[in-house]
mmCIF file of C-alpha atoms and ligand atoms in Angstrom:
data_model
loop_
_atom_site.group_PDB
_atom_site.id
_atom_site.type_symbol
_atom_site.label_atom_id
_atom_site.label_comp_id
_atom_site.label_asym_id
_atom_site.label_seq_id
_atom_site.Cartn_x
_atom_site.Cartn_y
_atom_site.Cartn_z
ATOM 1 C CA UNK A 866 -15.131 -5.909 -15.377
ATOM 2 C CA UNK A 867 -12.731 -6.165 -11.946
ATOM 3 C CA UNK A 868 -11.938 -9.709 -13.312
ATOM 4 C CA UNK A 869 -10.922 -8.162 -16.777
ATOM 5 C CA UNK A 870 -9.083 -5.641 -14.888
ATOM 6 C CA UNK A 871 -7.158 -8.183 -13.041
ATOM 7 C CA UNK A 872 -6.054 -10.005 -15.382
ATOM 8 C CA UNK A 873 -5.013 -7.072 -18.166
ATOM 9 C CA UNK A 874 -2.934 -5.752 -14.547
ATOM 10 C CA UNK A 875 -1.664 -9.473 -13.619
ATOM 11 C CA UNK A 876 0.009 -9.101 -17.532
ATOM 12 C CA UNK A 877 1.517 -5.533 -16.734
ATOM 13 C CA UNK A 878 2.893 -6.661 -13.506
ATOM 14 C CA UNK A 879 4.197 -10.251 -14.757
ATOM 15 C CA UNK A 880 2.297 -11.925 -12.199
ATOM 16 C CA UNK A 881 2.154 -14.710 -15.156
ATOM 17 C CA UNK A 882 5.002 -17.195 -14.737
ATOM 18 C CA UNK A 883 7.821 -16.152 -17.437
ATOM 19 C CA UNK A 884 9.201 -19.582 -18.676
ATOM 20 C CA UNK A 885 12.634 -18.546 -17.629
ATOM 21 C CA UNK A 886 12.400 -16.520 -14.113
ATOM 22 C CA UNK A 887 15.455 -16.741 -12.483
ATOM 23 C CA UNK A 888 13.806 -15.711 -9.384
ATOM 24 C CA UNK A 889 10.395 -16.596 -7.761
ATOM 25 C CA UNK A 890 9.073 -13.887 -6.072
ATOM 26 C CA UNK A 891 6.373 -13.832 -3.366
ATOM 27 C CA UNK A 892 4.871 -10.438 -3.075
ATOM 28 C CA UNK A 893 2.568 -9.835 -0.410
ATOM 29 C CA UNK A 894 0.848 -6.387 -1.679
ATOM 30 C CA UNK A 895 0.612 -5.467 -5.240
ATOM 31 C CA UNK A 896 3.146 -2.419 -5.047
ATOM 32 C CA UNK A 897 5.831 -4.871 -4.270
ATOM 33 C CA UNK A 898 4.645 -6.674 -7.154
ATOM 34 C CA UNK A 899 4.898 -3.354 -9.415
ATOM 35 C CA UNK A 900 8.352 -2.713 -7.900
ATOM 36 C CA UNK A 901 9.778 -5.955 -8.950
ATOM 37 C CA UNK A 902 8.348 -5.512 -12.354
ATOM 38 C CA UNK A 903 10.774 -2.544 -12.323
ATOM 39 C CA UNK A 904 13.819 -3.359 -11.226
ATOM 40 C CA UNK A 905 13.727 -7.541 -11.641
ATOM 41 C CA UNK A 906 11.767 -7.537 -15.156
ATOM 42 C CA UNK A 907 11.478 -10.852 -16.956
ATOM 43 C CA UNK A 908 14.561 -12.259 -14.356
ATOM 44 C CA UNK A 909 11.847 -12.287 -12.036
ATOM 45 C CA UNK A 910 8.357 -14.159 -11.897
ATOM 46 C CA UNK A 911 6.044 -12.872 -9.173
ATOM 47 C CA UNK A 912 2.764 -14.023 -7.316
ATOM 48 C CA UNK A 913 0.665 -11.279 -5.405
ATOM 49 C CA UNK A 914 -1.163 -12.089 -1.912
ATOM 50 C CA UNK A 915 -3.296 -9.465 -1.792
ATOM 51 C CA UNK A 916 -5.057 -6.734 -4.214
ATOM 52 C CA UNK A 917 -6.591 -3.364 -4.285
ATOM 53 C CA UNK A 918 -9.678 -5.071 -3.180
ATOM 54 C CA UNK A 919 -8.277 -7.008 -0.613
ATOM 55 C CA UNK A 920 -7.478 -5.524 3.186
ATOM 56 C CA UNK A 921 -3.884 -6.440 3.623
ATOM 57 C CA UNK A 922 -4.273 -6.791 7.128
ATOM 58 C CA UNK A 923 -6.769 -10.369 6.695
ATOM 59 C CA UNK A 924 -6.061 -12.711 3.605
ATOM 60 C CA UNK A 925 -7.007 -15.934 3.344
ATOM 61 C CA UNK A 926 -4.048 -18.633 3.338
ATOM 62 C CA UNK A 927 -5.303 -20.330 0.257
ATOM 63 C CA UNK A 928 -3.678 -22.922 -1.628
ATOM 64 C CA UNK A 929 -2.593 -21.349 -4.696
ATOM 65 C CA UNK A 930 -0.176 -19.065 -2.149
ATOM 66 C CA UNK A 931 0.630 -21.874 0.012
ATOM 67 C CA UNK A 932 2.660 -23.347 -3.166
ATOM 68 C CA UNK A 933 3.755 -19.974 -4.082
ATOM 69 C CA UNK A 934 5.221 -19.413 -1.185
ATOM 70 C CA UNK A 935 6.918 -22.775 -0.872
ATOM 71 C CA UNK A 936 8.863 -21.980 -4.196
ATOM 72 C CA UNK A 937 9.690 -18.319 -3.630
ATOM 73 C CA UNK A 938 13.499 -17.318 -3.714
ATOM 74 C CA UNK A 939 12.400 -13.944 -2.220
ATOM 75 C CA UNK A 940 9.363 -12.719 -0.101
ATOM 76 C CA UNK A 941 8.781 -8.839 0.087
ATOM 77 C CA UNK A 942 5.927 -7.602 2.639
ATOM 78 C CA UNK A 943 5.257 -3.983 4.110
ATOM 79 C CA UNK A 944 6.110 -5.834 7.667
ATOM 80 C CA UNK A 945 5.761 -3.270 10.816
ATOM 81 C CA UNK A 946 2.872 -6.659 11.694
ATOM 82 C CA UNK A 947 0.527 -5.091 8.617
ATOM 83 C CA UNK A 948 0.742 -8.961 7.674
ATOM 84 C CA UNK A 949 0.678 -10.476 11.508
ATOM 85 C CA UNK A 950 -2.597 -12.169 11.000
ATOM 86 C CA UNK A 951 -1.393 -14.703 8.164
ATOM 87 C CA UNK A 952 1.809 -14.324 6.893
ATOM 88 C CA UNK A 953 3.588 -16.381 9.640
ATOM 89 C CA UNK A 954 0.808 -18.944 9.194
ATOM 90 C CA UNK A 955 1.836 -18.986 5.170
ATOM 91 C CA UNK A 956 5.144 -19.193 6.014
ATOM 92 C CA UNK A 957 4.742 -22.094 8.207
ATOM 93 C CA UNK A 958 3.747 -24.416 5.628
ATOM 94 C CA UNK A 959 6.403 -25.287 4.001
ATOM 95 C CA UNK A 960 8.274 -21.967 2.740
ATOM 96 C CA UNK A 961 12.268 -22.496 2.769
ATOM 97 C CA UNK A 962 14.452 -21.350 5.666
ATOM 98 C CA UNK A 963 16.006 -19.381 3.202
ATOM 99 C CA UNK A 964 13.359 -16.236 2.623
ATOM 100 C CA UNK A 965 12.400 -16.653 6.710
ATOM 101 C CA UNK A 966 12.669 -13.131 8.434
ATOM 102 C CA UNK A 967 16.294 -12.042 8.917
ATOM 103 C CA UNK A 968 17.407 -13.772 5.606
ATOM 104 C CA UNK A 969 18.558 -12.064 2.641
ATOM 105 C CA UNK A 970 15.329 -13.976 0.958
ATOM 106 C CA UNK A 971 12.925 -12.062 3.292
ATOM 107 C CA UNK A 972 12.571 -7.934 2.405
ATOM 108 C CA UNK A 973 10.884 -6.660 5.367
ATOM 109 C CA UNK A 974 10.179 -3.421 3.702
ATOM 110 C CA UNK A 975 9.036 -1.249 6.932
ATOM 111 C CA UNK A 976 13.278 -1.324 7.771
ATOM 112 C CA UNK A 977 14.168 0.864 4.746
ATOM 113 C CA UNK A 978 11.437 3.832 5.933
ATOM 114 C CA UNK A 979 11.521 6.106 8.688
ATOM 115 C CA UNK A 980 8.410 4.576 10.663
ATOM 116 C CA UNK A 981 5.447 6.983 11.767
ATOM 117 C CA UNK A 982 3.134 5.982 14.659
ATOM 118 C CA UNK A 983 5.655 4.046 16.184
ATOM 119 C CA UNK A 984 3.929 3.546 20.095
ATOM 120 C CA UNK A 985 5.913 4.144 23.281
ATOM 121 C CA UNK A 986 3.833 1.047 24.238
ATOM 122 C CA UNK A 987 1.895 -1.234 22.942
ATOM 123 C CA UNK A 988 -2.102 -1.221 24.610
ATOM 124 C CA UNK A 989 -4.186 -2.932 23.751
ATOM 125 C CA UNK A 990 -6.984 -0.340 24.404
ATOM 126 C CA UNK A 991 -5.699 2.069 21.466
ATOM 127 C CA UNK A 992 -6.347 -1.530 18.956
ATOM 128 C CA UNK A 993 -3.937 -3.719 18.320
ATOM 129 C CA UNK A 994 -2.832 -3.457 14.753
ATOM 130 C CA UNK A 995 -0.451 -1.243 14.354
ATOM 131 C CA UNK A 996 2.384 -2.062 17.181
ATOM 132 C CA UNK A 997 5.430 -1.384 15.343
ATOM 133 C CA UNK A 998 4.028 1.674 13.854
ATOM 134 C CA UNK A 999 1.832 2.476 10.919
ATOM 135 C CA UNK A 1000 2.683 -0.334 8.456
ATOM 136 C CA UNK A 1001 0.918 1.702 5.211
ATOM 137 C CA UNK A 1002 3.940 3.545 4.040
ATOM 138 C CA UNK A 1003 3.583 3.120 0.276
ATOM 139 C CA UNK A 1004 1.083 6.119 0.246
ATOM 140 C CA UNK A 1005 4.020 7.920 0.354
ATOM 141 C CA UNK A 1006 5.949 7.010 -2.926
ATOM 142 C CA UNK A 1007 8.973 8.167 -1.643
ATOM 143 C CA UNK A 1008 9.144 4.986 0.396
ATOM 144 C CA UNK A 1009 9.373 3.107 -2.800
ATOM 145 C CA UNK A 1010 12.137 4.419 -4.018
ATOM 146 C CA UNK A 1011 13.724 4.266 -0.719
ATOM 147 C CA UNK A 1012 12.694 0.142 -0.610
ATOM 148 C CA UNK A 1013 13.778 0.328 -4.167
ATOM 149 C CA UNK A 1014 17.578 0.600 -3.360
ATOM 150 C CA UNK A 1015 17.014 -2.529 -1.134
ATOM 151 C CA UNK A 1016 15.434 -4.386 -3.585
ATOM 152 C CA UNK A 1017 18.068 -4.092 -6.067
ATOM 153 C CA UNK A 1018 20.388 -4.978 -3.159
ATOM 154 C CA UNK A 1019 18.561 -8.496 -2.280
ATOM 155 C CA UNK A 1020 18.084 -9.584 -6.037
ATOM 156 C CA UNK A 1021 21.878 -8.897 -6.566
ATOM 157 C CA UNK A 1022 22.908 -11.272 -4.015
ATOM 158 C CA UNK A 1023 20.580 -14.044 -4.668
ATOM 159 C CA UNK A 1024 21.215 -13.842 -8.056
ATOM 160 C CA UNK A 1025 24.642 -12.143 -8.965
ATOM 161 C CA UNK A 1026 24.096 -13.637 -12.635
ATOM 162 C CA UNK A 1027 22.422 -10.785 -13.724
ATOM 163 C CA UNK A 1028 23.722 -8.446 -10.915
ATOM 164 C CA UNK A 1029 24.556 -5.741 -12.922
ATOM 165 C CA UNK A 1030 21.366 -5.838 -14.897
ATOM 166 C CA UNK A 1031 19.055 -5.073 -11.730
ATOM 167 C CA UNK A 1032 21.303 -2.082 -11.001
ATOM 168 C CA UNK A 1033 21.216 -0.637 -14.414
ATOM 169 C CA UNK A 1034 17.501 -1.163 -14.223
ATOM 170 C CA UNK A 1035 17.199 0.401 -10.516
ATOM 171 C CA UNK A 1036 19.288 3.420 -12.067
ATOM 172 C CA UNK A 1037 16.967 3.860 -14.707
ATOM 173 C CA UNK A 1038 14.200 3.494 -12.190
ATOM 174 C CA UNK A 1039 15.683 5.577 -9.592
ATOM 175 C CA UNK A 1040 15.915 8.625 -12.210
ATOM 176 C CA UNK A 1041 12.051 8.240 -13.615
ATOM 177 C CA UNK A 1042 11.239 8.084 -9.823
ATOM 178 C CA UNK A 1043 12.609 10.797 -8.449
ATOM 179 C CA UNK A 1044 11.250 13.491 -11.489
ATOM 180 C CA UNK A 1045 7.767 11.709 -11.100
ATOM 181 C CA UNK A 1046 7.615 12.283 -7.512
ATOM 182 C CA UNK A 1047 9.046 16.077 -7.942
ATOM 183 C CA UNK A 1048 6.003 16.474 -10.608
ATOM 184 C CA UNK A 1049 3.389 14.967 -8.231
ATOM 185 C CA UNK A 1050 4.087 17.377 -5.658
ATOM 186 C CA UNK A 1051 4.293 20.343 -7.608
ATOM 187 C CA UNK A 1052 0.875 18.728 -8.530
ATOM 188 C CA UNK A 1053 -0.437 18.402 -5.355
ATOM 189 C CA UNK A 1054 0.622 21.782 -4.060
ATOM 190 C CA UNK A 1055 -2.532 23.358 -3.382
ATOM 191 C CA UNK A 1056 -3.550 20.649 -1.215
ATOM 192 C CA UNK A 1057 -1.359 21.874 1.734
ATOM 193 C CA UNK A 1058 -3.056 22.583 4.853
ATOM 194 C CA UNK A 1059 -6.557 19.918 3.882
ATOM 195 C CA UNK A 1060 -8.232 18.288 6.482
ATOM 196 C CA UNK A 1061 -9.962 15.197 5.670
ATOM 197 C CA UNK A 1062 -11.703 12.256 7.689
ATOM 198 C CA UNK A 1063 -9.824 8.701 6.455
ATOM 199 C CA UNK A 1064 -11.730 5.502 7.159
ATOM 200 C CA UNK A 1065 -8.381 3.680 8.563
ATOM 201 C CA UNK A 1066 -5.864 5.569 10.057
ATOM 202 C CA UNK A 1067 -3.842 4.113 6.956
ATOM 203 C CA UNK A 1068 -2.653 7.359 5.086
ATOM 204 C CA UNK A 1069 -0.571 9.340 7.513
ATOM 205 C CA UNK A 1070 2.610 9.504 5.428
ATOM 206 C CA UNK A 1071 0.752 10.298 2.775
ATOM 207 C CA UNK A 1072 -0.575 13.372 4.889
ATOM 208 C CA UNK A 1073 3.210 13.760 5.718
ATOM 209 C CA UNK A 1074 4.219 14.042 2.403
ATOM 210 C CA UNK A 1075 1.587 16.454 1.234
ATOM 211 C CA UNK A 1076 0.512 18.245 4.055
ATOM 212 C CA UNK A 1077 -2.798 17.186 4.796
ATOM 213 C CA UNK A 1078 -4.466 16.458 7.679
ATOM 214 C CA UNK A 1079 -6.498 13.590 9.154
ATOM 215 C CA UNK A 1080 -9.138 15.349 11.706
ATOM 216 C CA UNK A 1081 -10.823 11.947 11.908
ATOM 217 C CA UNK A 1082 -11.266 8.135 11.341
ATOM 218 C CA UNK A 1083 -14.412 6.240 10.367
ATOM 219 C CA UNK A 1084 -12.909 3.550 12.188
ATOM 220 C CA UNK A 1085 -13.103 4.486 16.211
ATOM 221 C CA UNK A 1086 -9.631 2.343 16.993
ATOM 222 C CA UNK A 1087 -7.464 0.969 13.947
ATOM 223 C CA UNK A 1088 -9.592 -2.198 13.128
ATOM 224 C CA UNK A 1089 -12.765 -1.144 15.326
ATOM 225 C CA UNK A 1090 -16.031 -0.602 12.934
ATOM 226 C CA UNK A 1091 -17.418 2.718 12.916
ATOM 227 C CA UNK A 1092 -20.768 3.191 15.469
ATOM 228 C CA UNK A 1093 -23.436 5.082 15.632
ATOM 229 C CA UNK A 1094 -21.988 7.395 18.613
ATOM 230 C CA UNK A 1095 -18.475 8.089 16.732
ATOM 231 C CA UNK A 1096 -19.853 8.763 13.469
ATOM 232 C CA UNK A 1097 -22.159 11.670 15.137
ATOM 233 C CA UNK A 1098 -18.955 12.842 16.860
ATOM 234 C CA UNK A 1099 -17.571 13.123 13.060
ATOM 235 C CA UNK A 1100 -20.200 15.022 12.079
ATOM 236 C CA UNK A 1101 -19.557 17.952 14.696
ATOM 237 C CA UNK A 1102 -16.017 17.850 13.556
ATOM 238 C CA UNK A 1103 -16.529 18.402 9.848
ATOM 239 C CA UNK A 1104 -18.698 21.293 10.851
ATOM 240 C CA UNK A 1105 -15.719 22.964 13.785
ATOM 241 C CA UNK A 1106 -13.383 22.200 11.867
ATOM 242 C CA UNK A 1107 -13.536 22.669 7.763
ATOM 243 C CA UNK A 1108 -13.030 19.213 6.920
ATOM 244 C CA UNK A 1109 -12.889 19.216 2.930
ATOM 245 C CA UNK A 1110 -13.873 15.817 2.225
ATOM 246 C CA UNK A 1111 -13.619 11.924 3.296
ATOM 247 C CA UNK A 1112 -11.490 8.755 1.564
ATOM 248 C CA UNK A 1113 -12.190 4.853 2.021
ATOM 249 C CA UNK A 1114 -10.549 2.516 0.063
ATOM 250 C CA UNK A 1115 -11.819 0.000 -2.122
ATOM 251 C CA UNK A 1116 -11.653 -2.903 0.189
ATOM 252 C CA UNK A 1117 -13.274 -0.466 2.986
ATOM 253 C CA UNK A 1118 -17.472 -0.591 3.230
ATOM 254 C CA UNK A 1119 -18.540 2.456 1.523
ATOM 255 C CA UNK A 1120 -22.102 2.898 3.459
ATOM 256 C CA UNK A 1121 -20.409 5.141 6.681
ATOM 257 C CA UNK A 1122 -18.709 7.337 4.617
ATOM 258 C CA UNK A 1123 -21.535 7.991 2.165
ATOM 259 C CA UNK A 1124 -23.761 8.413 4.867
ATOM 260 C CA UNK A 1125 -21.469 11.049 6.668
ATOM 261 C CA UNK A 1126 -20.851 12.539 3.589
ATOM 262 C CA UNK A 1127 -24.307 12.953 2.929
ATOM 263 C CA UNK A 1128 -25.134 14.272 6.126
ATOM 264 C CA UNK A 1129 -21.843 16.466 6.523
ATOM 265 C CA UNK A 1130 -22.540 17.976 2.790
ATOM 266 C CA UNK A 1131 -19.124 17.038 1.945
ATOM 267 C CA UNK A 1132 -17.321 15.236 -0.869
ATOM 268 C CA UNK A 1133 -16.051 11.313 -0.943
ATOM 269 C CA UNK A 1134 -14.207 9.757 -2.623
ATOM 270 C CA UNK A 1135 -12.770 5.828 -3.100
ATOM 271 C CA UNK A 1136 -8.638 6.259 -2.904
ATOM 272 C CA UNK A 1137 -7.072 2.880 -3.378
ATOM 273 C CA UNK A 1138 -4.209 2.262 -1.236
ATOM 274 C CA UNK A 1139 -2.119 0.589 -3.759
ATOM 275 C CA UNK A 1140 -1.704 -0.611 -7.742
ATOM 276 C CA UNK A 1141 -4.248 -1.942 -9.644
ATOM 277 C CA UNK A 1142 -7.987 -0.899 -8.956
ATOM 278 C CA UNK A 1143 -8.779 1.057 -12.060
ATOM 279 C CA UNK A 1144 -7.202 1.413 -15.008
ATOM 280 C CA UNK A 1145 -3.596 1.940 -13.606
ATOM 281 C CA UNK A 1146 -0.718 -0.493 -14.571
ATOM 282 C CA UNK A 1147 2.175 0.075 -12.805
ATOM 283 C CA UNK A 1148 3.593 3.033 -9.894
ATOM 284 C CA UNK A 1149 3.478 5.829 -12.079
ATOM 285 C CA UNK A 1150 -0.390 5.372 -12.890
ATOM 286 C CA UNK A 1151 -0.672 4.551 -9.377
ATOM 287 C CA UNK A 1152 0.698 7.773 -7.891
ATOM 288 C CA UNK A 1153 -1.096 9.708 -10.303
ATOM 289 C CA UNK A 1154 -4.806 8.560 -9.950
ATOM 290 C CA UNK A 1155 -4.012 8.840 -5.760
ATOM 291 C CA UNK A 1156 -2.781 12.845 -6.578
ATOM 292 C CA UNK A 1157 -5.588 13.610 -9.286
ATOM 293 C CA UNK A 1158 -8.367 12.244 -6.871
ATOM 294 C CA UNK A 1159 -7.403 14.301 -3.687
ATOM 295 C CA UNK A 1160 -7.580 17.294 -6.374
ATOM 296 C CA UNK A 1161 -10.459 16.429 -6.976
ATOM 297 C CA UNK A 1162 -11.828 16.183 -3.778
ATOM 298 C CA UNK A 1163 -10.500 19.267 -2.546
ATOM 299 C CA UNK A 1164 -12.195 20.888 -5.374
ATOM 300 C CA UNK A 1165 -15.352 19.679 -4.245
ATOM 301 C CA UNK A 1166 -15.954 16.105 -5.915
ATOM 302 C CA UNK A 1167 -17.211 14.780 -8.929
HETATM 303 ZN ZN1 LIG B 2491 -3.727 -0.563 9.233
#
């Protein structure tokens, strides 16, 4: 079933190699890949690091993206070090200095956001994965519109052939955007003001966005597992403090936050962190299963 899902989603996005691509792209998390399909669409043929099942912070430099990434024309990544454990290493075999950071060929998305997290100082004590601030912007999907304008901005210039086809599509985009994200939060209204226990400290801007807060983390430090001790410490918090329910993603283990879930009588649910766990096909879909499910949630599960 998740292998017929990826591949009916690998078709959506275009991850298959159009015969005539004028531009390989190297995504390295699907909603880059979904983006592209946007405002690039059949200029642009794109391979995908990571999935909804995979943690974005640990992928395996296999093969298949080794020669991906040695014939990319562009590279997009969240950056902010979300990809510090093996991008560089990818990179490093063989990829051309042309889509190396600082060149036009690299989009290092994190510089088109406003950055939340960002530390005074980097300790080691407080974990070590986010440095430059919280790399998981895309749960707020007004970050992708904002990357958008970039994107449309890098494919011009390294391909001005069809320059005035990426803006006209990024126009088009920019318009569907911008009522879709109006809609969601008109959706979403009622969940100002909801506190909720996240496994990884991974979805603060999309608590900015909506208004929710995070009382809690499975995770003791960003990349720590959760232990015994801090999971009872989460249970006293749910009761002090009205937590409504608690969200892992796909590629987080699911036994620590059904057991505190069990134990806290409170809902869970699975939130995936970006395109392409269920039966969602592009952003849209995307946004809308992420606004449905916290609904949900709120409104006690199930
Ligand atoms: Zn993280």
């Amino acid at each position: 079933m998740k292998l017929l899902k990826y591949l009916s989603l690998a078709l959506a996005l275009g991850t298959c190699t159009p015969a005539f691509a004028d531009i390989n792209a190297f995504a390295c998390e699907p909603h880059w890949t979904a983006l592209l399909a946007e405002v690039g669409g059949g200029h642009v043929s794109v391979t995908t690091a990571s999935g909804a099942f995979n943690d974005p912070h640990f992928i395996q430099a296999r093969p298949s993206l080794i020669s991906a990434v040695r014939k990319a024309d562009l590279v997009v990544c969240n950056g902010a070090d979300l990809e510090v454990g093996w991008l560089p290493v990818l990179m490093q075999q063989g990829a051309r200095a042309s889509v190396q950071p600082g060149q036009p060929g690299f989009l290092d998305a994190s510089q088109s956001v406003q950055m939340l997290q960002v530390p005074a100082s980097v300790d080691r004590a407080q974990g070590d994965i986010h440095p430059y601030g919280n790399p998981h912007f895309q749960t707020d999907p007004r970050n992708i519109g904002l990357v958008a304008a970039e994107l449309t901005k890098r494919l011009a210039q390294l391909d001005p052939s069809n320059a005035a086809d990426y803006q006209k599509r990024y126009a088009d985009f920019k318009a569907r955007w911008d009522a879709a994200v109006t809609k969601w939060q008109q959706q979403a209204a009622p969940l100002k003001g909801m506190k909720l226990i996240a496994y990884h400290d991974g979805w603060v801007y999309m608590q900015n966005w909506l208004g929710i807060e995070a009382v809690g983390f499975l995770e003791p430090k960003p990349g720590i597992p959760p232990s015994p001790g801090h999971l009872s410490e989460l249970l006293g918090k749910i009761k002090s403090e009205g937590v409504k329910g608690i969200i892992y993603t796909p590629y987080e283990d699911e036994q620590a936050p059904e057991w505190l879930s069990e134990r806290g009588s409170i809902p869970v649910a699975q939130i995936p962190d970006t395109v392409g766990a269920d039966d969602d096909k592009d952003l849209f879909q995307f946004y809308g299963l992420m606004v449905d499910r916290l609904l949900k949630l709120q409104g006690g599960g199930k």
